[in-house]
Amino acid sequence: MTDYQHHWKDGMPVNLPLGKIVCVGRNYAEHARELNNPVPDEPLLFIKPATSAVHLTRPIALVTDKGSVHFETELAVLIGRPLTNASASEAEAAILGYGLALDLTYRDLQSELKKKGHPWERAKSFDGACPLSPFVPVDQLPRDHQTFTLDINHQRQQSGDTREMLNQIVPLIAHMSSHFTLLPGDVILTGTPSGVGPLQAGQTLSLELDQALFVETHVVNASDT
Ligand code: ZN
């Protein structure tokens, strides 16, 4: 069982429960291309359950019995108000903070599921599939756009810029709320830029968001924990 609880970057707990993590696939054209996926004409949505969340600041316990586990670095949005069929201004007002997440994916299993036209949950919703960073309050970040990076063993691996998203964050949240009610404490994952790849035990992952958040974590074999 996960003991995950939202935190602010100053270490204070966020007094909201995590209900669900609503994600969008293929939100950066270059990442869609690297996996030979067509760019969807509507946001491709899926949900990770609260039980998939773990603290990104702790070591990542790698399990590979179902094939390779890919990292996907994504900007995470913390929701602070209930949203159902929200307008853009309601969606914007509901954003409490931003953080970073890894949308961990059993890539081989996902490819099999995609081939069969089956849902992706077994590849993306397992326990530990969503390491989440502490959150930065929205007023401490640039208003117009966000940038983030992932370095592995101190080499740049992924760079994201929200201006390159196919669906921008505010309309994306409004769209999600037309399909699922979002509740305070829910998290939105906004898609990964190109550069995804397999986690390996021994890797050091360094993530940065807009010079406001720095997180370093390590990958370890689950059997060693
Ligand atoms: Zn993803």
PDB file of C-alpha atoms and ligand atoms in Angstrom:
ATOM      1  CA  MET A   1       0.000   0.000   0.000  1.00  0.00           C
ATOM      2  CA  THR A   2       1.167   3.493  -0.801  1.00  0.00           C
ATOM      3  CA  ASP A   3       1.588   6.065   1.971  1.00  0.00           C
ATOM      4  CA  TYR A   4       1.611   8.877  -0.579  1.00  0.00           C
ATOM      5  CA  GLN A   5       0.451  12.332   0.551  1.00  0.00           C
ATOM      6  CA  HIS A   6       0.704  15.603  -1.454  1.00  0.00           C
ATOM      7  CA  HIS A   7       3.363  18.038  -0.237  1.00  0.00           C
ATOM      8  CA  TRP A   8       4.406  21.585  -1.054  1.00  0.00           C
ATOM      9  CA  LYS A   9       8.027  22.121  -1.973  1.00  0.00           C
ATOM     10  CA  ASP A  10       8.715  23.719   1.435  1.00  0.00           C
ATOM     11  CA  GLY A  11       7.850  20.348   3.009  1.00  0.00           C
ATOM     12  CA  MET A  12       4.398  21.268   4.319  1.00  0.00           C
ATOM     13  CA  PRO A  13       1.660  18.706   3.577  1.00  0.00           C
ATOM     14  CA  VAL A  14      -1.132  19.756   1.192  1.00  0.00           C
ATOM     15  CA  ASN A  15      -4.370  19.185   3.058  1.00  0.00           C
ATOM     16  CA  LEU A  16      -6.126  17.428   0.153  1.00  0.00           C
ATOM     17  CA  PRO A  17      -6.609  13.737  -0.658  1.00  0.00           C
ATOM     18  CA  LEU A  18      -5.387  12.238  -3.937  1.00  0.00           C
ATOM     19  CA  GLY A  19      -8.405  10.728  -5.656  1.00  0.00           C
ATOM     20  CA  LYS A  20      -7.190  10.112  -9.190  1.00  0.00           C
ATOM     21  CA  ILE A  21      -4.547  11.120 -11.711  1.00  0.00           C
ATOM     22  CA  VAL A  22      -5.994  12.038 -15.106  1.00  0.00           C
ATOM     23  CA  CYS A  23      -3.452  11.745 -17.921  1.00  0.00           C
ATOM     24  CA  VAL A  24      -3.209  12.661 -21.581  1.00  0.00           C
ATOM     25  CA  GLY A  25      -1.267  10.580 -24.104  1.00  0.00           C
ATOM     26  CA  ARG A  26       0.559  11.948 -27.156  1.00  0.00           C
ATOM     27  CA  ASN A  27       0.373  15.612 -26.154  1.00  0.00           C
ATOM     28  CA  TYR A  28       3.730  16.411 -27.795  1.00  0.00           C
ATOM     29  CA  ALA A  29       3.949  15.666 -31.533  1.00  0.00           C
ATOM     30  CA  GLU A  30       7.596  14.587 -31.348  1.00  0.00           C
ATOM     31  CA  HIS A  31       6.908  11.988 -28.650  1.00  0.00           C
ATOM     32  CA  ALA A  32       3.984  10.576 -30.687  1.00  0.00           C
ATOM     33  CA  ARG A  33       6.407  10.242 -33.623  1.00  0.00           C
ATOM     34  CA  GLU A  34       9.151   8.503 -31.603  1.00  0.00           C
ATOM     35  CA  LEU A  35       6.710   5.704 -30.726  1.00  0.00           C
ATOM     36  CA  ASN A  36       5.244   5.646 -34.284  1.00  0.00           C
ATOM     37  CA  ASN A  37       1.842   6.751 -32.984  1.00  0.00           C
ATOM     38  CA  PRO A  38      -0.524   8.954 -34.970  1.00  0.00           C
ATOM     39  CA  VAL A  39      -1.213  12.367 -33.407  1.00  0.00           C
ATOM     40  CA  PRO A  40      -4.797  12.102 -32.078  1.00  0.00           C
ATOM     41  CA  ASP A  41      -7.383  14.689 -33.149  1.00  0.00           C
ATOM     42  CA  GLU A  42      -8.940  14.625 -29.642  1.00  0.00           C
ATOM     43  CA  PRO A  43      -7.025  14.349 -26.339  1.00  0.00           C
ATOM     44  CA  LEU A  44      -6.255  10.691 -25.552  1.00  0.00           C
ATOM     45  CA  LEU A  45      -7.229  10.388 -21.881  1.00  0.00           C
ATOM     46  CA  PHE A  46      -6.557   7.707 -19.296  1.00  0.00           C
ATOM     47  CA  ILE A  47      -6.539   7.519 -15.478  1.00  0.00           C
ATOM     48  CA  LYS A  48      -3.978   6.286 -12.991  1.00  0.00           C
ATOM     49  CA  PRO A  49      -5.486   5.398  -9.597  1.00  0.00           C
ATOM     50  CA  ALA A  50      -4.398   6.976  -6.309  1.00  0.00           C
ATOM     51  CA  THR A  51      -2.731   3.656  -5.429  1.00  0.00           C
ATOM     52  CA  SER A  52      -0.163   4.231  -8.238  1.00  0.00           C
ATOM     53  CA  ALA A  53       1.269   7.344  -6.538  1.00  0.00           C
ATOM     54  CA  VAL A  54       4.578   7.270  -4.673  1.00  0.00           C
ATOM     55  CA  HIS A  55       6.976  10.020  -3.593  1.00  0.00           C
ATOM     56  CA  LEU A  56       9.408  10.910  -6.387  1.00  0.00           C
ATOM     57  CA  THR A  57      11.901  12.011  -3.733  1.00  0.00           C
ATOM     58  CA  ARG A  58      12.285   8.365  -2.626  1.00  0.00           C
ATOM     59  CA  PRO A  59      14.222   5.712  -4.594  1.00  0.00           C
ATOM     60  CA  ILE A  60      12.264   4.123  -7.448  1.00  0.00           C
ATOM     61  CA  ALA A  61      11.929   0.371  -6.852  1.00  0.00           C
ATOM     62  CA  LEU A  62      12.221  -1.195 -10.307  1.00  0.00           C
ATOM     63  CA  VAL A  63      10.258  -4.378 -11.131  1.00  0.00           C
ATOM     64  CA  THR A  64      10.819  -5.756 -14.641  1.00  0.00           C
ATOM     65  CA  ASP A  65       8.952  -9.062 -14.535  1.00  0.00           C
ATOM     66  CA  LYS A  66       6.491  -7.656 -17.101  1.00  0.00           C
ATOM     67  CA  GLY A  67       9.197  -6.254 -19.411  1.00  0.00           C
ATOM     68  CA  SER A  68      10.869  -2.858 -19.644  1.00  0.00           C
ATOM     69  CA  VAL A  69       9.599   0.064 -17.553  1.00  0.00           C
ATOM     70  CA  HIS A  70       9.828   3.371 -19.426  1.00  0.00           C
ATOM     71  CA  PHE A  71      10.081   6.780 -17.770  1.00  0.00           C
ATOM     72  CA  GLU A  72       7.916   9.611 -19.163  1.00  0.00           C
ATOM     73  CA  THR A  73       8.608  12.961 -17.494  1.00  0.00           C
ATOM     74  CA  GLU A  74       5.487  15.105 -17.256  1.00  0.00           C
ATOM     75  CA  LEU A  75       4.328  18.387 -15.802  1.00  0.00           C
ATOM     76  CA  ALA A  76       1.794  17.604 -13.046  1.00  0.00           C
ATOM     77  CA  VAL A  77      -1.032  19.984 -12.138  1.00  0.00           C
ATOM     78  CA  LEU A  78      -2.611  19.968  -8.674  1.00  0.00           C
ATOM     79  CA  ILE A  79      -6.355  20.707  -8.779  1.00  0.00           C
ATOM     80  CA  GLY A  80      -7.873  22.750  -5.953  1.00  0.00           C
ATOM     81  CA  ARG A  81     -11.565  23.048  -6.810  1.00  0.00           C
ATOM     82  CA  PRO A  82     -14.286  20.681  -8.062  1.00  0.00           C
ATOM     83  CA  LEU A  83     -14.680  20.910 -11.846  1.00  0.00           C
ATOM     84  CA  THR A  84     -17.553  19.522 -13.929  1.00  0.00           C
ATOM     85  CA  ASN A  85     -18.002  20.825 -17.480  1.00  0.00           C
ATOM     86  CA  ALA A  86     -15.710  23.686 -16.487  1.00  0.00           C
ATOM     87  CA  SER A  87     -15.111  26.799 -18.567  1.00  0.00           C
ATOM     88  CA  ALA A  88     -11.538  27.845 -19.317  1.00  0.00           C
ATOM     89  CA  SER A  89     -11.614  30.484 -16.577  1.00  0.00           C
ATOM     90  CA  GLU A  90     -12.967  27.978 -14.019  1.00  0.00           C
ATOM     91  CA  ALA A  91     -10.249  25.484 -15.027  1.00  0.00           C
ATOM     92  CA  GLU A  92      -7.541  28.119 -14.686  1.00  0.00           C
ATOM     93  CA  ALA A  93      -8.808  29.236 -11.257  1.00  0.00           C
ATOM     94  CA  ALA A  94      -8.707  25.602 -10.047  1.00  0.00           C
ATOM     95  CA  ILE A  95      -4.936  25.212 -10.584  1.00  0.00           C
ATOM     96  CA  LEU A  96      -3.272  25.230  -7.135  1.00  0.00           C
ATOM     97  CA  GLY A  97       0.256  24.290  -8.123  1.00  0.00           C
ATOM     98  CA  TYR A  98       2.606  22.516 -10.490  1.00  0.00           C
ATOM     99  CA  GLY A  99       4.981  19.642  -9.924  1.00  0.00           C
ATOM    100  CA  LEU A 100       6.688  16.892 -11.895  1.00  0.00           C
ATOM    101  CA  ALA A 101       5.702  13.278 -12.354  1.00  0.00           C
ATOM    102  CA  LEU A 102       6.964  10.126 -13.983  1.00  0.00           C
ATOM    103  CA  ASP A 103       4.243   8.323 -15.933  1.00  0.00           C
ATOM    104  CA  LEU A 104       5.932   4.919 -15.573  1.00  0.00           C
ATOM    105  CA  THR A 105       4.859   2.490 -18.281  1.00  0.00           C
ATOM    106  CA  TYR A 106       5.438  -1.208 -18.936  1.00  0.00           C
ATOM    107  CA  ARG A 107       6.225  -0.461 -22.591  1.00  0.00           C
ATOM    108  CA  ASP A 108       6.272  -4.049 -23.923  1.00  0.00           C
ATOM    109  CA  LEU A 109       2.976  -4.825 -22.202  1.00  0.00           C
ATOM    110  CA  GLN A 110       1.471  -1.539 -23.462  1.00  0.00           C
ATOM    111  CA  SER A 111       2.491  -2.416 -27.050  1.00  0.00           C
ATOM    112  CA  GLU A 112       0.747  -5.812 -26.723  1.00  0.00           C
ATOM    113  CA  LEU A 113      -2.384  -4.182 -25.282  1.00  0.00           C
ATOM    114  CA  LYS A 114      -2.402  -1.522 -28.030  1.00  0.00           C
ATOM    115  CA  LYS A 115      -2.116  -4.208 -30.723  1.00  0.00           C
ATOM    116  CA  LYS A 116      -5.185  -5.963 -29.292  1.00  0.00           C
ATOM    117  CA  GLY A 117      -7.088  -2.686 -28.853  1.00  0.00           C
ATOM    118  CA  HIS A 118      -7.255  -3.312 -25.091  1.00  0.00           C
ATOM    119  CA  PRO A 119      -7.164  -0.685 -22.301  1.00  0.00           C
ATOM    120  CA  TRP A 120      -3.733   0.343 -20.965  1.00  0.00           C
ATOM    121  CA  GLU A 121      -4.345   0.041 -17.214  1.00  0.00           C
ATOM    122  CA  ARG A 122      -2.150  -3.019 -16.700  1.00  0.00           C
ATOM    123  CA  ALA A 123       0.760  -1.121 -18.308  1.00  0.00           C
ATOM    124  CA  LYS A 124       0.274   2.250 -16.591  1.00  0.00           C
ATOM    125  CA  SER A 125      -1.775   1.928 -13.390  1.00  0.00           C
ATOM    126  CA  PHE A 126       0.253  -0.512 -11.274  1.00  0.00           C
ATOM    127  CA  ASP A 127       1.392   0.290  -7.707  1.00  0.00           C
ATOM    128  CA  GLY A 128       4.310   2.731  -7.956  1.00  0.00           C
ATOM    129  CA  ALA A 129       3.477   3.739 -11.560  1.00  0.00           C
ATOM    130  CA  CYS A 130       3.230   7.427 -10.672  1.00  0.00           C
ATOM    131  CA  PRO A 131       6.136   8.966  -8.747  1.00  0.00           C
ATOM    132  CA  LEU A 132       5.031  12.551  -7.915  1.00  0.00           C
ATOM    133  CA  SER A 133       7.214  15.465  -6.780  1.00  0.00           C
ATOM    134  CA  PRO A 134       6.266  18.074  -4.200  1.00  0.00           C
ATOM    135  CA  PHE A 135       4.222  20.924  -5.717  1.00  0.00           C
ATOM    136  CA  VAL A 136       5.164  24.560  -6.304  1.00  0.00           C
ATOM    137  CA  PRO A 137       2.336  27.055  -5.620  1.00  0.00           C
ATOM    138  CA  VAL A 138       1.109  28.462  -8.929  1.00  0.00           C
ATOM    139  CA  ASP A 139       2.010  32.060  -7.956  1.00  0.00           C
ATOM    140  CA  GLN A 140       5.700  31.092  -7.646  1.00  0.00           C
ATOM    141  CA  LEU A 141       6.000  30.059 -11.312  1.00  0.00           C
ATOM    142  CA  PRO A 142       6.040  31.996 -14.590  1.00  0.00           C
ATOM    143  CA  ARG A 143       2.471  32.678 -15.708  1.00  0.00           C
ATOM    144  CA  ASP A 144       2.815  32.295 -19.474  1.00  0.00           C
ATOM    145  CA  HIS A 145       4.572  28.923 -19.831  1.00  0.00           C
ATOM    146  CA  GLN A 146       6.566  26.276 -17.964  1.00  0.00           C
ATOM    147  CA  THR A 147       9.715  24.356 -18.889  1.00  0.00           C
ATOM    148  CA  PHE A 148      11.074  21.173 -17.317  1.00  0.00           C
ATOM    149  CA  THR A 149      13.920  18.724 -17.808  1.00  0.00           C
ATOM    150  CA  LEU A 150      15.037  15.217 -16.906  1.00  0.00           C
ATOM    151  CA  ASP A 151      18.737  14.334 -16.679  1.00  0.00           C
ATOM    152  CA  ILE A 152      19.836  10.721 -16.302  1.00  0.00           C
ATOM    153  CA  ASN A 153      23.283  10.272 -14.793  1.00  0.00           C
ATOM    154  CA  HIS A 154      23.774  14.023 -15.414  1.00  0.00           C
ATOM    155  CA  GLN A 155      23.037  13.806 -19.172  1.00  0.00           C
ATOM    156  CA  ARG A 156      20.021  15.655 -20.577  1.00  0.00           C
ATOM    157  CA  GLN A 157      17.351  13.090 -21.534  1.00  0.00           C
ATOM    158  CA  GLN A 158      14.054  15.019 -21.856  1.00  0.00           C
ATOM    159  CA  SER A 159      13.137  18.704 -22.166  1.00  0.00           C
ATOM    160  CA  GLY A 160       9.554  19.910 -22.046  1.00  0.00           C
ATOM    161  CA  ASP A 161       8.066  23.305 -22.833  1.00  0.00           C
ATOM    162  CA  THR A 162       4.341  23.753 -22.358  1.00  0.00           C
ATOM    163  CA  ARG A 163       4.238  25.937 -25.504  1.00  0.00           C
ATOM    164  CA  GLU A 164       4.890  22.745 -27.510  1.00  0.00           C
ATOM    165  CA  MET A 165       1.858  20.907 -26.116  1.00  0.00           C
ATOM    166  CA  LEU A 166      -0.815  19.982 -28.658  1.00  0.00           C
ATOM    167  CA  ASN A 167      -3.454  20.617 -25.962  1.00  0.00           C
ATOM    168  CA  GLN A 168      -2.617  23.553 -23.707  1.00  0.00           C
ATOM    169  CA  ILE A 169      -3.127  23.009 -19.991  1.00  0.00           C
ATOM    170  CA  VAL A 170      -6.215  25.145 -19.303  1.00  0.00           C
ATOM    171  CA  PRO A 171      -8.332  23.902 -22.253  1.00  0.00           C
ATOM    172  CA  LEU A 172      -7.092  20.369 -21.523  1.00  0.00           C
ATOM    173  CA  ILE A 173      -8.381  20.519 -17.921  1.00  0.00           C
ATOM    174  CA  ALA A 174     -11.693  21.983 -19.122  1.00  0.00           C
ATOM    175  CA  HIS A 175     -11.971  19.139 -21.663  1.00  0.00           C
ATOM    176  CA  MET A 176     -11.162  16.477 -19.038  1.00  0.00           C
ATOM    177  CA  SER A 177     -13.888  17.917 -16.795  1.00  0.00           C
ATOM    178  CA  SER A 178     -16.434  17.340 -19.557  1.00  0.00           C
ATOM    179  CA  HIS A 179     -15.707  13.586 -19.229  1.00  0.00           C
ATOM    180  CA  PHE A 180     -14.854  13.134 -15.525  1.00  0.00           C
ATOM    181  CA  THR A 181     -15.578  15.370 -12.535  1.00  0.00           C
ATOM    182  CA  LEU A 182     -12.253  16.564 -11.101  1.00  0.00           C
ATOM    183  CA  LEU A 183     -12.032  16.977  -7.340  1.00  0.00           C
ATOM    184  CA  PRO A 184      -9.689  18.959  -5.078  1.00  0.00           C
ATOM    185  CA  GLY A 185      -6.495  16.914  -4.720  1.00  0.00           C
ATOM    186  CA  ASP A 186      -6.768  15.248  -8.134  1.00  0.00           C
ATOM    187  CA  VAL A 187      -3.705  15.575 -10.345  1.00  0.00           C
ATOM    188  CA  ILE A 188      -3.473  16.120 -14.104  1.00  0.00           C
ATOM    189  CA  LEU A 189      -0.505  14.730 -16.058  1.00  0.00           C
ATOM    190  CA  THR A 190      -0.002  16.737 -19.223  1.00  0.00           C
ATOM    191  CA  GLY A 191       1.946  14.358 -21.476  1.00  0.00           C
ATOM    192  CA  THR A 192       5.611  13.649 -22.094  1.00  0.00           C
ATOM    193  CA  PRO A 193       8.029  15.248 -24.545  1.00  0.00           C
ATOM    194  CA  SER A 194      10.301  13.010 -26.657  1.00  0.00           C
ATOM    195  CA  GLY A 195      13.264  11.151 -25.156  1.00  0.00           C
ATOM    196  CA  VAL A 196      11.470   8.391 -23.219  1.00  0.00           C
ATOM    197  CA  GLY A 197      13.399   5.207 -22.463  1.00  0.00           C
ATOM    198  CA  PRO A 198      13.854   2.306 -20.047  1.00  0.00           C
ATOM    199  CA  LEU A 199      14.663   2.716 -16.353  1.00  0.00           C
ATOM    200  CA  GLN A 200      17.714   0.797 -15.181  1.00  0.00           C
ATOM    201  CA  ALA A 201      18.874   0.051 -11.653  1.00  0.00           C
ATOM    202  CA  GLY A 202      21.739   2.368 -10.715  1.00  0.00           C
ATOM    203  CA  GLN A 203      20.453   5.392 -12.659  1.00  0.00           C
ATOM    204  CA  THR A 204      20.334   8.817 -11.015  1.00  0.00           C
ATOM    205  CA  LEU A 205      17.379  10.901 -12.223  1.00  0.00           C
ATOM    206  CA  SER A 206      17.491  14.694 -11.783  1.00  0.00           C
ATOM    207  CA  LEU A 207      14.326  16.640 -12.571  1.00  0.00           C
ATOM    208  CA  GLU A 208      13.910  20.393 -12.700  1.00  0.00           C
ATOM    209  CA  LEU A 209      10.906  22.672 -13.156  1.00  0.00           C
ATOM    210  CA  ASP A 210      11.450  26.334 -14.071  1.00  0.00           C
ATOM    211  CA  GLN A 211      14.400  26.812 -11.669  1.00  0.00           C
ATOM    212  CA  ALA A 212      11.779  26.520  -8.907  1.00  0.00           C
ATOM    213  CA  LEU A 213      11.874  22.782  -8.183  1.00  0.00           C
ATOM    214  CA  PHE A 214      14.795  20.348  -8.226  1.00  0.00           C
ATOM    215  CA  VAL A 215      14.347  16.668  -7.385  1.00  0.00           C
ATOM    216  CA  GLU A 216      16.967  13.942  -7.516  1.00  0.00           C
ATOM    217  CA  THR A 217      16.094  10.281  -7.199  1.00  0.00           C
ATOM    218  CA  HIS A 218      17.716   6.874  -7.769  1.00  0.00           C
ATOM    219  CA  VAL A 219      16.564   3.674  -9.428  1.00  0.00           C
ATOM    220  CA  VAL A 220      17.080   0.504  -7.407  1.00  0.00           C
ATOM    221  CA  ASN A 221      16.099  -3.123  -7.979  1.00  0.00           C
ATOM    222  CA  ALA A 222      12.907  -3.836  -6.031  1.00  0.00           C
ATOM    223  CA  SER A 223      14.499  -7.091  -4.844  1.00  0.00           C
ATOM    224  CA  ASP A 224      17.217  -5.006  -3.116  1.00  0.00           C
ATOM    225  CA  THR A 225      14.742  -2.913  -1.111  1.00  0.00           C
TER     226      THR A 225
HETATM  227 ZN    ZN B   1       2.490   9.752 -20.412  1.00  0.00          ZN
END
